[in-house]
Amino acid sequence: MRAVLITGCSSGIGLCLAQGLKQAGYRVFATARKLQDVEKLSHLGFESYQLDLASSASIQLAMREIFSQTDTLYGLIHNGAYGQVGALEDISREVLEAQFQANVFGWHELTNLVLPSMKKNNTGRIIYLSSVLGFVAMPFRGPYNASKFAIEGLVDTLRLELTNTQVQLSLIQPGPIESQFRANAYLAFKAHVDMDKSDYKENYQGMIQRLKSTKLAAYTLSPESILNCTLHALEAPKAKIHYRVTFPTKLFAVLKRVLPSRIMDKILSKAGGGGKR
């Protein structure tokens, strides 16, 4: 039974991946940031551990506990993350640092803890849940954009450095997926952006409506679409480097290759509505 560690399993994509991979026969270590979510996962039958990606101490403790249960992991799936929205000039250094602590630095530290055993066994798969916003930028998504661009750069570099091993890395780039992402982004916005003092107050009104809306964005897919890509990335003899999910992601990947940057800017400035993952 191959062991797989998944972060951010409290709901949405992470929970879907945990359930789907367990059903497919994997031994799943399902982690979550909050203790109540860990308890919920345990009740669902998972080997579950508390892991806060923004805390090095939490990561180190969780990995000690997991490695006491298994001497190796076949798969690491980076999913836990959140989206900080707001105009960049309304985002403080501290808020940007917090975004990178959870979305980048925690992922990097976790990868480095898992890699030695994968290299020793000369096998393993590391899967990163990136975003359409990992290769195109949209207004009022700056912190999240920057974190996902950073992840893509780290993965591209690490893939080159692991060329002489059988450890394979894949980036899954979703677009709109059914999840709590928009709701959580709205909470982060309220906590860290002073809307009343912003030059972008009018822009925020429309953004908030989209973040709070229960109506699904166009071309939204279920989390099962991510599960299908993940299974392929884990099981294919040669996993894809990029898995582009949803029509918007595939469209923007093509447009970015063929259109001049200034035309892309015009398109993206108009497409910068709320809550795409």
PDB file of C-alpha atoms in Angstrom:
ATOM      1  CA  MET A   1       0.000   0.000   0.000  1.00  0.00           C
ATOM      2  CA  ARG A   2       1.621   3.255  -1.144  1.00  0.00           C
ATOM      3  CA  ALA A   3       1.577   6.059   1.422  1.00  0.00           C
ATOM      4  CA  VAL A   4       0.551   9.560   0.406  1.00  0.00           C
ATOM      5  CA  LEU A   5       0.549  12.748   2.469  1.00  0.00           C
ATOM      6  CA  ILE A   6      -2.012  15.422   1.587  1.00  0.00           C
ATOM      7  CA  THR A   7      -2.188  18.907   3.107  1.00  0.00           C
ATOM      8  CA  GLY A   8      -5.326  20.995   3.515  1.00  0.00           C
ATOM      9  CA  CYS A   9      -7.834  18.152   3.813  1.00  0.00           C
ATOM     10  CA  SER A  10     -10.512  19.901   5.859  1.00  0.00           C
ATOM     11  CA  SER A  11     -12.846  20.379   2.885  1.00  0.00           C
ATOM     12  CA  GLY A  12     -13.082  20.871  -0.864  1.00  0.00           C
ATOM     13  CA  ILE A  13     -10.250  19.603  -3.031  1.00  0.00           C
ATOM     14  CA  GLY A  14      -8.167  18.236  -0.163  1.00  0.00           C
ATOM     15  CA  LEU A  15     -11.001  16.186   1.304  1.00  0.00           C
ATOM     16  CA  CYS A  16     -11.963  14.914  -2.134  1.00  0.00           C
ATOM     17  CA  LEU A  17      -8.377  13.827  -2.793  1.00  0.00           C
ATOM     18  CA  ALA A  18      -8.113  12.090   0.576  1.00  0.00           C
ATOM     19  CA  GLN A  19     -11.346  10.177   0.046  1.00  0.00           C
ATOM     20  CA  GLY A  20     -10.607   9.325  -3.573  1.00  0.00           C
ATOM     21  CA  LEU A  21      -7.062   8.113  -2.974  1.00  0.00           C
ATOM     22  CA  LYS A  22      -8.092   6.045   0.025  1.00  0.00           C
ATOM     23  CA  GLN A  23     -10.771   4.403  -2.101  1.00  0.00           C
ATOM     24  CA  ALA A  24      -8.135   3.759  -4.787  1.00  0.00           C
ATOM     25  CA  GLY A  25      -6.049   1.799  -2.292  1.00  0.00           C
ATOM     26  CA  TYR A  26      -3.537   4.354  -1.047  1.00  0.00           C
ATOM     27  CA  ARG A  27      -2.584   4.767   2.579  1.00  0.00           C
ATOM     28  CA  VAL A  28      -3.574   8.398   3.134  1.00  0.00           C
ATOM     29  CA  PHE A  29      -2.090  10.696   5.748  1.00  0.00           C
ATOM     30  CA  ALA A  30      -4.620  13.532   5.766  1.00  0.00           C
ATOM     31  CA  THR A  31      -3.548  16.764   7.438  1.00  0.00           C
ATOM     32  CA  ALA A  32      -5.385  19.950   8.360  1.00  0.00           C
ATOM     33  CA  ARG A  33      -4.551  23.212  10.106  1.00  0.00           C
ATOM     34  CA  LYS A  34      -7.298  23.161  12.741  1.00  0.00           C
ATOM     35  CA  LEU A  35      -7.585  20.504  15.431  1.00  0.00           C
ATOM     36  CA  GLN A  36     -11.354  20.140  14.955  1.00  0.00           C
ATOM     37  CA  ASP A  37     -10.795  19.300  11.299  1.00  0.00           C
ATOM     38  CA  VAL A  38      -8.167  16.714  12.256  1.00  0.00           C
ATOM     39  CA  GLU A  39     -10.702  15.120  14.584  1.00  0.00           C
ATOM     40  CA  LYS A  40     -13.309  15.105  11.818  1.00  0.00           C
ATOM     41  CA  LEU A  41     -10.879  13.406   9.445  1.00  0.00           C
ATOM     42  CA  SER A  42     -10.027  10.821  12.097  1.00  0.00           C
ATOM     43  CA  HIS A  43     -13.722  10.047  12.502  1.00  0.00           C
ATOM     44  CA  LEU A  44     -13.854   9.485   8.741  1.00  0.00           C
ATOM     45  CA  GLY A  45     -11.209   6.793   9.110  1.00  0.00           C
ATOM     46  CA  PHE A  46      -8.079   8.691   8.030  1.00  0.00           C
ATOM     47  CA  GLU A  47      -4.694   8.744   9.678  1.00  0.00           C
ATOM     48  CA  SER A  48      -4.905  12.431  10.391  1.00  0.00           C
ATOM     49  CA  TYR A  49      -2.457  14.966  11.823  1.00  0.00           C
ATOM     50  CA  GLN A  50      -2.493  18.662  12.575  1.00  0.00           C
ATOM     51  CA  LEU A  51      -0.205  20.544  10.207  1.00  0.00           C
ATOM     52  CA  ASP A  52      -0.164  24.325   9.909  1.00  0.00           C
ATOM     53  CA  LEU A  53       1.852  25.269   6.845  1.00  0.00           C
ATOM     54  CA  ALA A  54       2.558  28.718   8.285  1.00  0.00           C
ATOM     55  CA  SER A  55       4.373  27.161  11.271  1.00  0.00           C
ATOM     56  CA  SER A  56       7.713  25.399  10.935  1.00  0.00           C
ATOM     57  CA  ALA A  57       7.229  23.851  14.385  1.00  0.00           C
ATOM     58  CA  SER A  58       3.884  22.399  13.312  1.00  0.00           C
ATOM     59  CA  ILE A  59       5.376  20.987  10.105  1.00  0.00           C
ATOM     60  CA  GLN A  60       8.319  19.418  11.942  1.00  0.00           C
ATOM     61  CA  LEU A  61       6.077  17.843  14.596  1.00  0.00           C
ATOM     62  CA  ALA A  62       3.617  16.447  12.058  1.00  0.00           C
ATOM     63  CA  MET A  63       6.402  14.921   9.975  1.00  0.00           C
ATOM     64  CA  ARG A  64       8.006  13.301  13.015  1.00  0.00           C
ATOM     65  CA  GLU A  65       4.671  11.700  13.835  1.00  0.00           C
ATOM     66  CA  ILE A  66       4.064  10.569  10.252  1.00  0.00           C
ATOM     67  CA  PHE A  67       7.562   9.130   9.831  1.00  0.00           C
ATOM     68  CA  SER A  68       7.047   7.204  13.069  1.00  0.00           C
ATOM     69  CA  GLN A  69       4.226   5.412  11.241  1.00  0.00           C
ATOM     70  CA  THR A  70       5.952   4.854   7.893  1.00  0.00           C
ATOM     71  CA  ASP A  71       9.593   4.994   6.840  1.00  0.00           C
ATOM     72  CA  THR A  72       8.798   6.435   3.441  1.00  0.00           C
ATOM     73  CA  LEU A  73       6.168   8.315   1.483  1.00  0.00           C
ATOM     74  CA  TYR A  74       5.444   7.551  -2.136  1.00  0.00           C
ATOM     75  CA  GLY A  75       3.467  10.731  -2.686  1.00  0.00           C
ATOM     76  CA  LEU A  76       3.285  14.265  -1.317  1.00  0.00           C
ATOM     77  CA  ILE A  77       0.364  16.395  -2.431  1.00  0.00           C
ATOM     78  CA  HIS A  78       0.613  20.108  -1.676  1.00  0.00           C
ATOM     79  CA  ASN A  79      -2.922  21.439  -1.472  1.00  0.00           C
ATOM     80  CA  GLY A  80      -3.243  23.532   1.694  1.00  0.00           C
ATOM     81  CA  ALA A  81      -3.309  27.240   0.851  1.00  0.00           C
ATOM     82  CA  TYR A  82      -5.479  30.343   0.998  1.00  0.00           C
ATOM     83  CA  GLY A  83      -6.006  33.347  -1.223  1.00  0.00           C
ATOM     84  CA  GLN A  84      -5.331  36.860   0.064  1.00  0.00           C
ATOM     85  CA  VAL A  85      -7.103  39.356  -2.163  1.00  0.00           C
ATOM     86  CA  GLY A  86      -6.801  43.114  -2.329  1.00  0.00           C
ATOM     87  CA  ALA A  87      -4.959  45.765  -4.312  1.00  0.00           C
ATOM     88  CA  LEU A  88      -1.227  45.430  -3.744  1.00  0.00           C
ATOM     89  CA  GLU A  89      -0.878  48.948  -2.369  1.00  0.00           C
ATOM     90  CA  ASP A  90      -3.432  47.962   0.317  1.00  0.00           C
ATOM     91  CA  ILE A  91      -1.405  44.893   1.312  1.00  0.00           C
ATOM     92  CA  SER A  92       1.148  45.330   4.075  1.00  0.00           C
ATOM     93  CA  ARG A  93       4.477  43.555   4.205  1.00  0.00           C
ATOM     94  CA  GLU A  94       3.193  41.467   7.127  1.00  0.00           C
ATOM     95  CA  VAL A  95       0.132  40.311   5.183  1.00  0.00           C
ATOM     96  CA  LEU A  96       2.262  39.408   2.160  1.00  0.00           C
ATOM     97  CA  GLU A  97       4.669  37.508   4.407  1.00  0.00           C
ATOM     98  CA  ALA A  98       1.757  35.551   5.898  1.00  0.00           C
ATOM     99  CA  GLN A  99       0.585  34.601   2.401  1.00  0.00           C
ATOM    100  CA  PHE A 100       4.046  33.293   1.530  1.00  0.00           C
ATOM    101  CA  GLN A 101       4.450  31.493   4.865  1.00  0.00           C
ATOM    102  CA  ALA A 102       1.396  29.336   4.154  1.00  0.00           C
ATOM    103  CA  ASN A 103       1.496  29.085   0.366  1.00  0.00           C
ATOM    104  CA  VAL A 104       5.232  28.901  -0.365  1.00  0.00           C
ATOM    105  CA  PHE A 105       7.609  28.526   2.580  1.00  0.00           C
ATOM    106  CA  GLY A 106       5.598  25.760   4.232  1.00  0.00           C
ATOM    107  CA  TRP A 107       5.418  23.831   0.977  1.00  0.00           C
ATOM    108  CA  HIS A 108       9.154  24.206   0.453  1.00  0.00           C
ATOM    109  CA  GLU A 109       9.990  23.001   3.957  1.00  0.00           C
ATOM    110  CA  LEU A 110       7.669  20.026   3.664  1.00  0.00           C
ATOM    111  CA  THR A 111       9.161  19.045   0.307  1.00  0.00           C
ATOM    112  CA  ASN A 112      12.668  19.129   1.779  1.00  0.00           C
ATOM    113  CA  LEU A 113      11.608  16.854   4.639  1.00  0.00           C
ATOM    114  CA  VAL A 114      10.154  14.267   2.265  1.00  0.00           C
ATOM    115  CA  LEU A 115      12.759  14.317  -0.497  1.00  0.00           C
ATOM    116  CA  PRO A 116      15.583  12.405   1.271  1.00  0.00           C
ATOM    117  CA  SER A 117      13.575   9.175   1.583  1.00  0.00           C
ATOM    118  CA  MET A 118      12.230   9.521  -1.956  1.00  0.00           C
ATOM    119  CA  LYS A 119      15.745   9.960  -3.321  1.00  0.00           C
ATOM    120  CA  LYS A 120      17.021   7.059  -1.237  1.00  0.00           C
ATOM    121  CA  ASN A 121      14.332   4.790  -2.708  1.00  0.00           C
ATOM    122  CA  ASN A 122      14.690   6.509  -6.111  1.00  0.00           C
ATOM    123  CA  THR A 123      10.933   6.782  -6.498  1.00  0.00           C
ATOM    124  CA  GLY A 124       8.160   9.161  -5.549  1.00  0.00           C
ATOM    125  CA  ARG A 125       5.714  11.751  -6.795  1.00  0.00           C
ATOM    126  CA  ILE A 126       5.296  15.313  -5.543  1.00  0.00           C
ATOM    127  CA  ILE A 127       2.185  17.094  -6.755  1.00  0.00           C
ATOM    128  CA  TYR A 128       1.602  20.826  -6.352  1.00  0.00           C
ATOM    129  CA  LEU A 129      -1.859  22.379  -6.554  1.00  0.00           C
ATOM    130  CA  SER A 130      -0.982  25.600  -8.326  1.00  0.00           C
ATOM    131  CA  SER A 131      -3.503  27.765 -10.164  1.00  0.00           C
ATOM    132  CA  VAL A 132      -4.378  29.506 -13.379  1.00  0.00           C
ATOM    133  CA  LEU A 133      -3.032  32.443 -11.355  1.00  0.00           C
ATOM    134  CA  GLY A 134       0.318  30.686 -11.265  1.00  0.00           C
ATOM    135  CA  PHE A 135       1.016  31.781 -14.835  1.00  0.00           C
ATOM    136  CA  VAL A 136      -1.308  34.745 -15.490  1.00  0.00           C
ATOM    137  CA  ALA A 137      -1.910  37.723 -13.210  1.00  0.00           C
ATOM    138  CA  MET A 138      -5.243  39.329 -12.396  1.00  0.00           C
ATOM    139  CA  PRO A 139      -5.960  42.576 -10.543  1.00  0.00           C
ATOM    140  CA  PHE A 140      -6.638  42.425  -6.791  1.00  0.00           C
ATOM    141  CA  ARG A 141      -5.107  38.939  -6.553  1.00  0.00           C
ATOM    142  CA  GLY A 142      -1.519  40.113  -6.084  1.00  0.00           C
ATOM    143  CA  PRO A 143      -0.484  38.193  -2.939  1.00  0.00           C
ATOM    144  CA  TYR A 144      -2.000  34.935  -4.160  1.00  0.00           C
ATOM    145  CA  ASN A 145      -0.675  35.500  -7.684  1.00  0.00           C
ATOM    146  CA  ALA A 146       2.828  36.074  -6.347  1.00  0.00           C
ATOM    147  CA  SER A 147       2.709  32.966  -4.148  1.00  0.00           C
ATOM    148  CA  LYS A 148       1.635  30.732  -7.018  1.00  0.00           C
ATOM    149  CA  PHE A 149       4.157  32.244  -9.434  1.00  0.00           C
ATOM    150  CA  ALA A 150       6.786  31.488  -6.770  1.00  0.00           C
ATOM    151  CA  ILE A 151       5.652  27.875  -6.457  1.00  0.00           C
ATOM    152  CA  GLU A 152       5.849  27.390 -10.207  1.00  0.00           C
ATOM    153  CA  GLY A 153       9.399  28.746 -10.234  1.00  0.00           C
ATOM    154  CA  LEU A 154      10.445  26.504  -7.353  1.00  0.00           C
ATOM    155  CA  VAL A 155       8.953  23.428  -8.996  1.00  0.00           C
ATOM    156  CA  ASP A 156      10.525  24.152 -12.387  1.00  0.00           C
ATOM    157  CA  THR A 157      13.915  24.519 -10.708  1.00  0.00           C
ATOM    158  CA  LEU A 158      13.551  21.451  -8.502  1.00  0.00           C
ATOM    159  CA  ARG A 159      12.513  19.353 -11.483  1.00  0.00           C
ATOM    160  CA  LEU A 160      15.791  20.230 -13.197  1.00  0.00           C
ATOM    161  CA  GLU A 161      17.774  19.438 -10.059  1.00  0.00           C
ATOM    162  CA  LEU A 162      16.121  16.004  -9.760  1.00  0.00           C
ATOM    163  CA  THR A 163      16.702  15.048 -13.398  1.00  0.00           C
ATOM    164  CA  ASN A 164      18.945  12.124 -12.438  1.00  0.00           C
ATOM    165  CA  THR A 165      16.367  10.597 -10.077  1.00  0.00           C
ATOM    166  CA  GLN A 166      13.026   8.858 -10.545  1.00  0.00           C
ATOM    167  CA  VAL A 167      11.216  11.407  -8.372  1.00  0.00           C
ATOM    168  CA  GLN A 168       8.612  13.117 -10.547  1.00  0.00           C
ATOM    169  CA  LEU A 169       7.049  16.529  -9.981  1.00  0.00           C
ATOM    170  CA  SER A 170       3.734  17.746 -11.355  1.00  0.00           C
ATOM    171  CA  LEU A 171       1.863  21.057 -11.254  1.00  0.00           C
ATOM    172  CA  ILE A 172      -1.926  20.921 -11.319  1.00  0.00           C
ATOM    173  CA  GLN A 173      -3.313  24.264 -12.483  1.00  0.00           C
ATOM    174  CA  PRO A 174      -7.022  24.548 -11.717  1.00  0.00           C
ATOM    175  CA  GLY A 175      -9.371  27.319 -12.637  1.00  0.00           C
ATOM    176  CA  PRO A 176     -12.780  27.618 -10.957  1.00  0.00           C
ATOM    177  CA  ILE A 177     -13.410  24.559  -8.754  1.00  0.00           C
ATOM    178  CA  GLU A 178     -16.226  23.986  -6.245  1.00  0.00           C
ATOM    179  CA  SER A 179     -14.653  24.743  -2.850  1.00  0.00           C
ATOM    180  CA  GLN A 180     -14.570  27.158   0.096  1.00  0.00           C
ATOM    181  CA  PHE A 181     -11.855  29.165  -1.641  1.00  0.00           C
ATOM    182  CA  ARG A 182     -13.925  32.291  -2.343  1.00  0.00           C
ATOM    183  CA  ALA A 183     -15.455  32.304   1.154  1.00  0.00           C
ATOM    184  CA  ASN A 184     -12.021  32.005   2.761  1.00  0.00           C
ATOM    185  CA  ALA A 185     -10.614  34.711   0.473  1.00  0.00           C
ATOM    186  CA  TYR A 186     -13.374  37.058   1.620  1.00  0.00           C
ATOM    187  CA  LEU A 187     -12.505  36.393   5.276  1.00  0.00           C
ATOM    188  CA  ALA A 188      -8.831  37.136   4.576  1.00  0.00           C
ATOM    189  CA  PHE A 189      -9.812  40.345   2.776  1.00  0.00           C
ATOM    190  CA  LYS A 190     -11.953  41.557   5.687  1.00  0.00           C
ATOM    191  CA  ALA A 191      -9.194  40.772   8.159  1.00  0.00           C
ATOM    192  CA  HIS A 192      -6.342  42.517   6.380  1.00  0.00           C
ATOM    193  CA  VAL A 193      -7.613  45.236   4.027  1.00  0.00           C
ATOM    194  CA  ASP A 194      -9.032  48.586   5.163  1.00  0.00           C
ATOM    195  CA  MET A 195     -11.541  49.029   2.388  1.00  0.00           C
ATOM    196  CA  ASP A 196     -12.796  52.449   3.545  1.00  0.00           C
ATOM    197  CA  LYS A 197      -9.342  54.013   3.235  1.00  0.00           C
ATOM    198  CA  SER A 198      -8.560  52.456  -0.131  1.00  0.00           C
ATOM    199  CA  ASP A 199      -8.460  54.146  -3.527  1.00  0.00           C
ATOM    200  CA  TYR A 200     -10.078  50.946  -4.832  1.00  0.00           C
ATOM    201  CA  LYS A 201     -13.208  51.018  -2.691  1.00  0.00           C
ATOM    202  CA  GLU A 202     -15.522  50.949  -5.715  1.00  0.00           C
ATOM    203  CA  ASN A 203     -13.610  48.053  -7.269  1.00  0.00           C
ATOM    204  CA  TYR A 204     -13.881  46.141  -4.026  1.00  0.00           C
ATOM    205  CA  GLN A 205     -17.672  46.408  -3.992  1.00  0.00           C
ATOM    206  CA  GLY A 206     -17.984  44.231  -7.076  1.00  0.00           C
ATOM    207  CA  MET A 207     -15.236  41.888  -5.912  1.00  0.00           C
ATOM    208  CA  ILE A 208     -16.967  41.324  -2.577  1.00  0.00           C
ATOM    209  CA  GLN A 209     -20.243  40.504  -4.292  1.00  0.00           C
ATOM    210  CA  ARG A 210     -18.496  37.827  -6.336  1.00  0.00           C
ATOM    211  CA  LEU A 211     -16.642  36.416  -3.326  1.00  0.00           C
ATOM    212  CA  LYS A 212     -19.838  36.224  -1.257  1.00  0.00           C
ATOM    213  CA  SER A 213     -21.984  34.853  -4.057  1.00  0.00           C
ATOM    214  CA  THR A 214     -23.085  31.223  -3.800  1.00  0.00           C
ATOM    215  CA  LYS A 215     -23.502  31.111  -7.570  1.00  0.00           C
ATOM    216  CA  LEU A 216     -20.777  29.072  -9.245  1.00  0.00           C
ATOM    217  CA  ALA A 217     -18.503  30.881 -11.679  1.00  0.00           C
ATOM    218  CA  ALA A 218     -18.699  29.929 -15.339  1.00  0.00           C
ATOM    219  CA  TYR A 219     -16.988  26.655 -16.260  1.00  0.00           C
ATOM    220  CA  THR A 220     -16.694  25.598 -12.617  1.00  0.00           C
ATOM    221  CA  LEU A 221     -15.843  21.914 -12.194  1.00  0.00           C
ATOM    222  CA  SER A 222     -16.161  19.592  -9.224  1.00  0.00           C
ATOM    223  CA  PRO A 223     -13.148  18.578  -7.100  1.00  0.00           C
ATOM    224  CA  GLU A 224     -13.293  15.167  -8.789  1.00  0.00           C
ATOM    225  CA  SER A 225     -11.641  16.762 -11.825  1.00  0.00           C
ATOM    226  CA  ILE A 226      -8.585  17.379  -9.641  1.00  0.00           C
ATOM    227  CA  LEU A 227      -8.745  13.806  -8.332  1.00  0.00           C
ATOM    228  CA  ASN A 228      -8.537  12.409 -11.859  1.00  0.00           C
ATOM    229  CA  CYS A 229      -5.417  14.464 -12.607  1.00  0.00           C
ATOM    230  CA  THR A 230      -3.883  13.490  -9.282  1.00  0.00           C
ATOM    231  CA  LEU A 231      -4.384   9.789  -9.925  1.00  0.00           C
ATOM    232  CA  HIS A 232      -2.689  10.139 -13.296  1.00  0.00           C
ATOM    233  CA  ALA A 233       0.197  12.096 -11.762  1.00  0.00           C
ATOM    234  CA  LEU A 234       0.655   9.364  -9.148  1.00  0.00           C
ATOM    235  CA  GLU A 235       0.288   6.341 -11.397  1.00  0.00           C
ATOM    236  CA  ALA A 236       1.381   7.151 -14.943  1.00  0.00           C
ATOM    237  CA  PRO A 237       4.878   5.876 -15.808  1.00  0.00           C
ATOM    238  CA  LYS A 238       5.680   9.412 -16.920  1.00  0.00           C
ATOM    239  CA  ALA A 239       3.528  11.981 -15.147  1.00  0.00           C
ATOM    240  CA  LYS A 240       2.703  15.219 -16.924  1.00  0.00           C
ATOM    241  CA  ILE A 241       4.571  18.328 -15.843  1.00  0.00           C
ATOM    242  CA  HIS A 242       1.413  20.454 -16.113  1.00  0.00           C
ATOM    243  CA  TYR A 243      -2.202  19.413 -15.679  1.00  0.00           C
ATOM    244  CA  ARG A 244      -4.440  22.253 -16.797  1.00  0.00           C
ATOM    245  CA  VAL A 245      -7.975  21.836 -15.463  1.00  0.00           C
ATOM    246  CA  THR A 246     -11.084  23.781 -16.584  1.00  0.00           C
ATOM    247  CA  PHE A 247     -11.669  25.694 -19.777  1.00  0.00           C
ATOM    248  CA  PRO A 248     -10.433  29.107 -18.499  1.00  0.00           C
ATOM    249  CA  THR A 249      -7.049  27.654 -17.533  1.00  0.00           C
ATOM    250  CA  LYS A 250      -6.577  25.982 -20.900  1.00  0.00           C
ATOM    251  CA  LEU A 251      -7.705  29.125 -22.724  1.00  0.00           C
ATOM    252  CA  PHE A 252      -5.371  31.465 -20.843  1.00  0.00           C
ATOM    253  CA  ALA A 253      -2.449  29.090 -21.360  1.00  0.00           C
ATOM    254  CA  VAL A 254      -2.972  29.384 -25.117  1.00  0.00           C
ATOM    255  CA  LEU A 255      -3.570  33.132 -25.075  1.00  0.00           C
ATOM    256  CA  LYS A 256      -0.443  33.753 -23.030  1.00  0.00           C
ATOM    257  CA  ARG A 257       1.635  31.975 -25.666  1.00  0.00           C
ATOM    258  CA  VAL A 258       0.214  33.738 -28.702  1.00  0.00           C
ATOM    259  CA  LEU A 259      -0.836  37.254 -27.635  1.00  0.00           C
ATOM    260  CA  PRO A 260       1.370  40.288 -26.954  1.00  0.00           C
ATOM    261  CA  SER A 261       1.629  41.234 -23.294  1.00  0.00           C
ATOM    262  CA  ARG A 262      -0.320  44.497 -23.670  1.00  0.00           C
ATOM    263  CA  ILE A 263      -3.294  42.711 -25.204  1.00  0.00           C
ATOM    264  CA  MET A 264      -3.147  40.092 -22.454  1.00  0.00           C
ATOM    265  CA  ASP A 265      -3.171  42.934 -19.904  1.00  0.00           C
ATOM    266  CA  LYS A 266      -6.413  44.276 -21.370  1.00  0.00           C
ATOM    267  CA  ILE A 267      -8.053  40.850 -21.294  1.00  0.00           C
ATOM    268  CA  LEU A 268      -6.908  40.033 -17.772  1.00  0.00           C
ATOM    269  CA  SER A 269      -7.897  43.412 -16.359  1.00  0.00           C
ATOM    270  CA  LYS A 270     -11.462  42.722 -17.529  1.00  0.00           C
ATOM    271  CA  ALA A 271     -11.405  39.079 -16.431  1.00  0.00           C
ATOM    272  CA  GLY A 272     -10.212  39.906 -12.929  1.00  0.00           C
ATOM    273  CA  GLY A 273     -13.439  38.935 -11.170  1.00  0.00           C
ATOM    274  CA  GLY A 274     -13.470  37.086  -7.848  1.00  0.00           C
ATOM    275  CA  GLY A 275     -12.398  33.711  -6.668  1.00  0.00           C
ATOM    276  CA  LYS A 276     -10.707  31.642  -9.333  1.00  0.00           C
ATOM    277  CA  ARG A 277      -8.387  29.024  -8.002  1.00  0.00           C
TER     278      ARG A 277
END
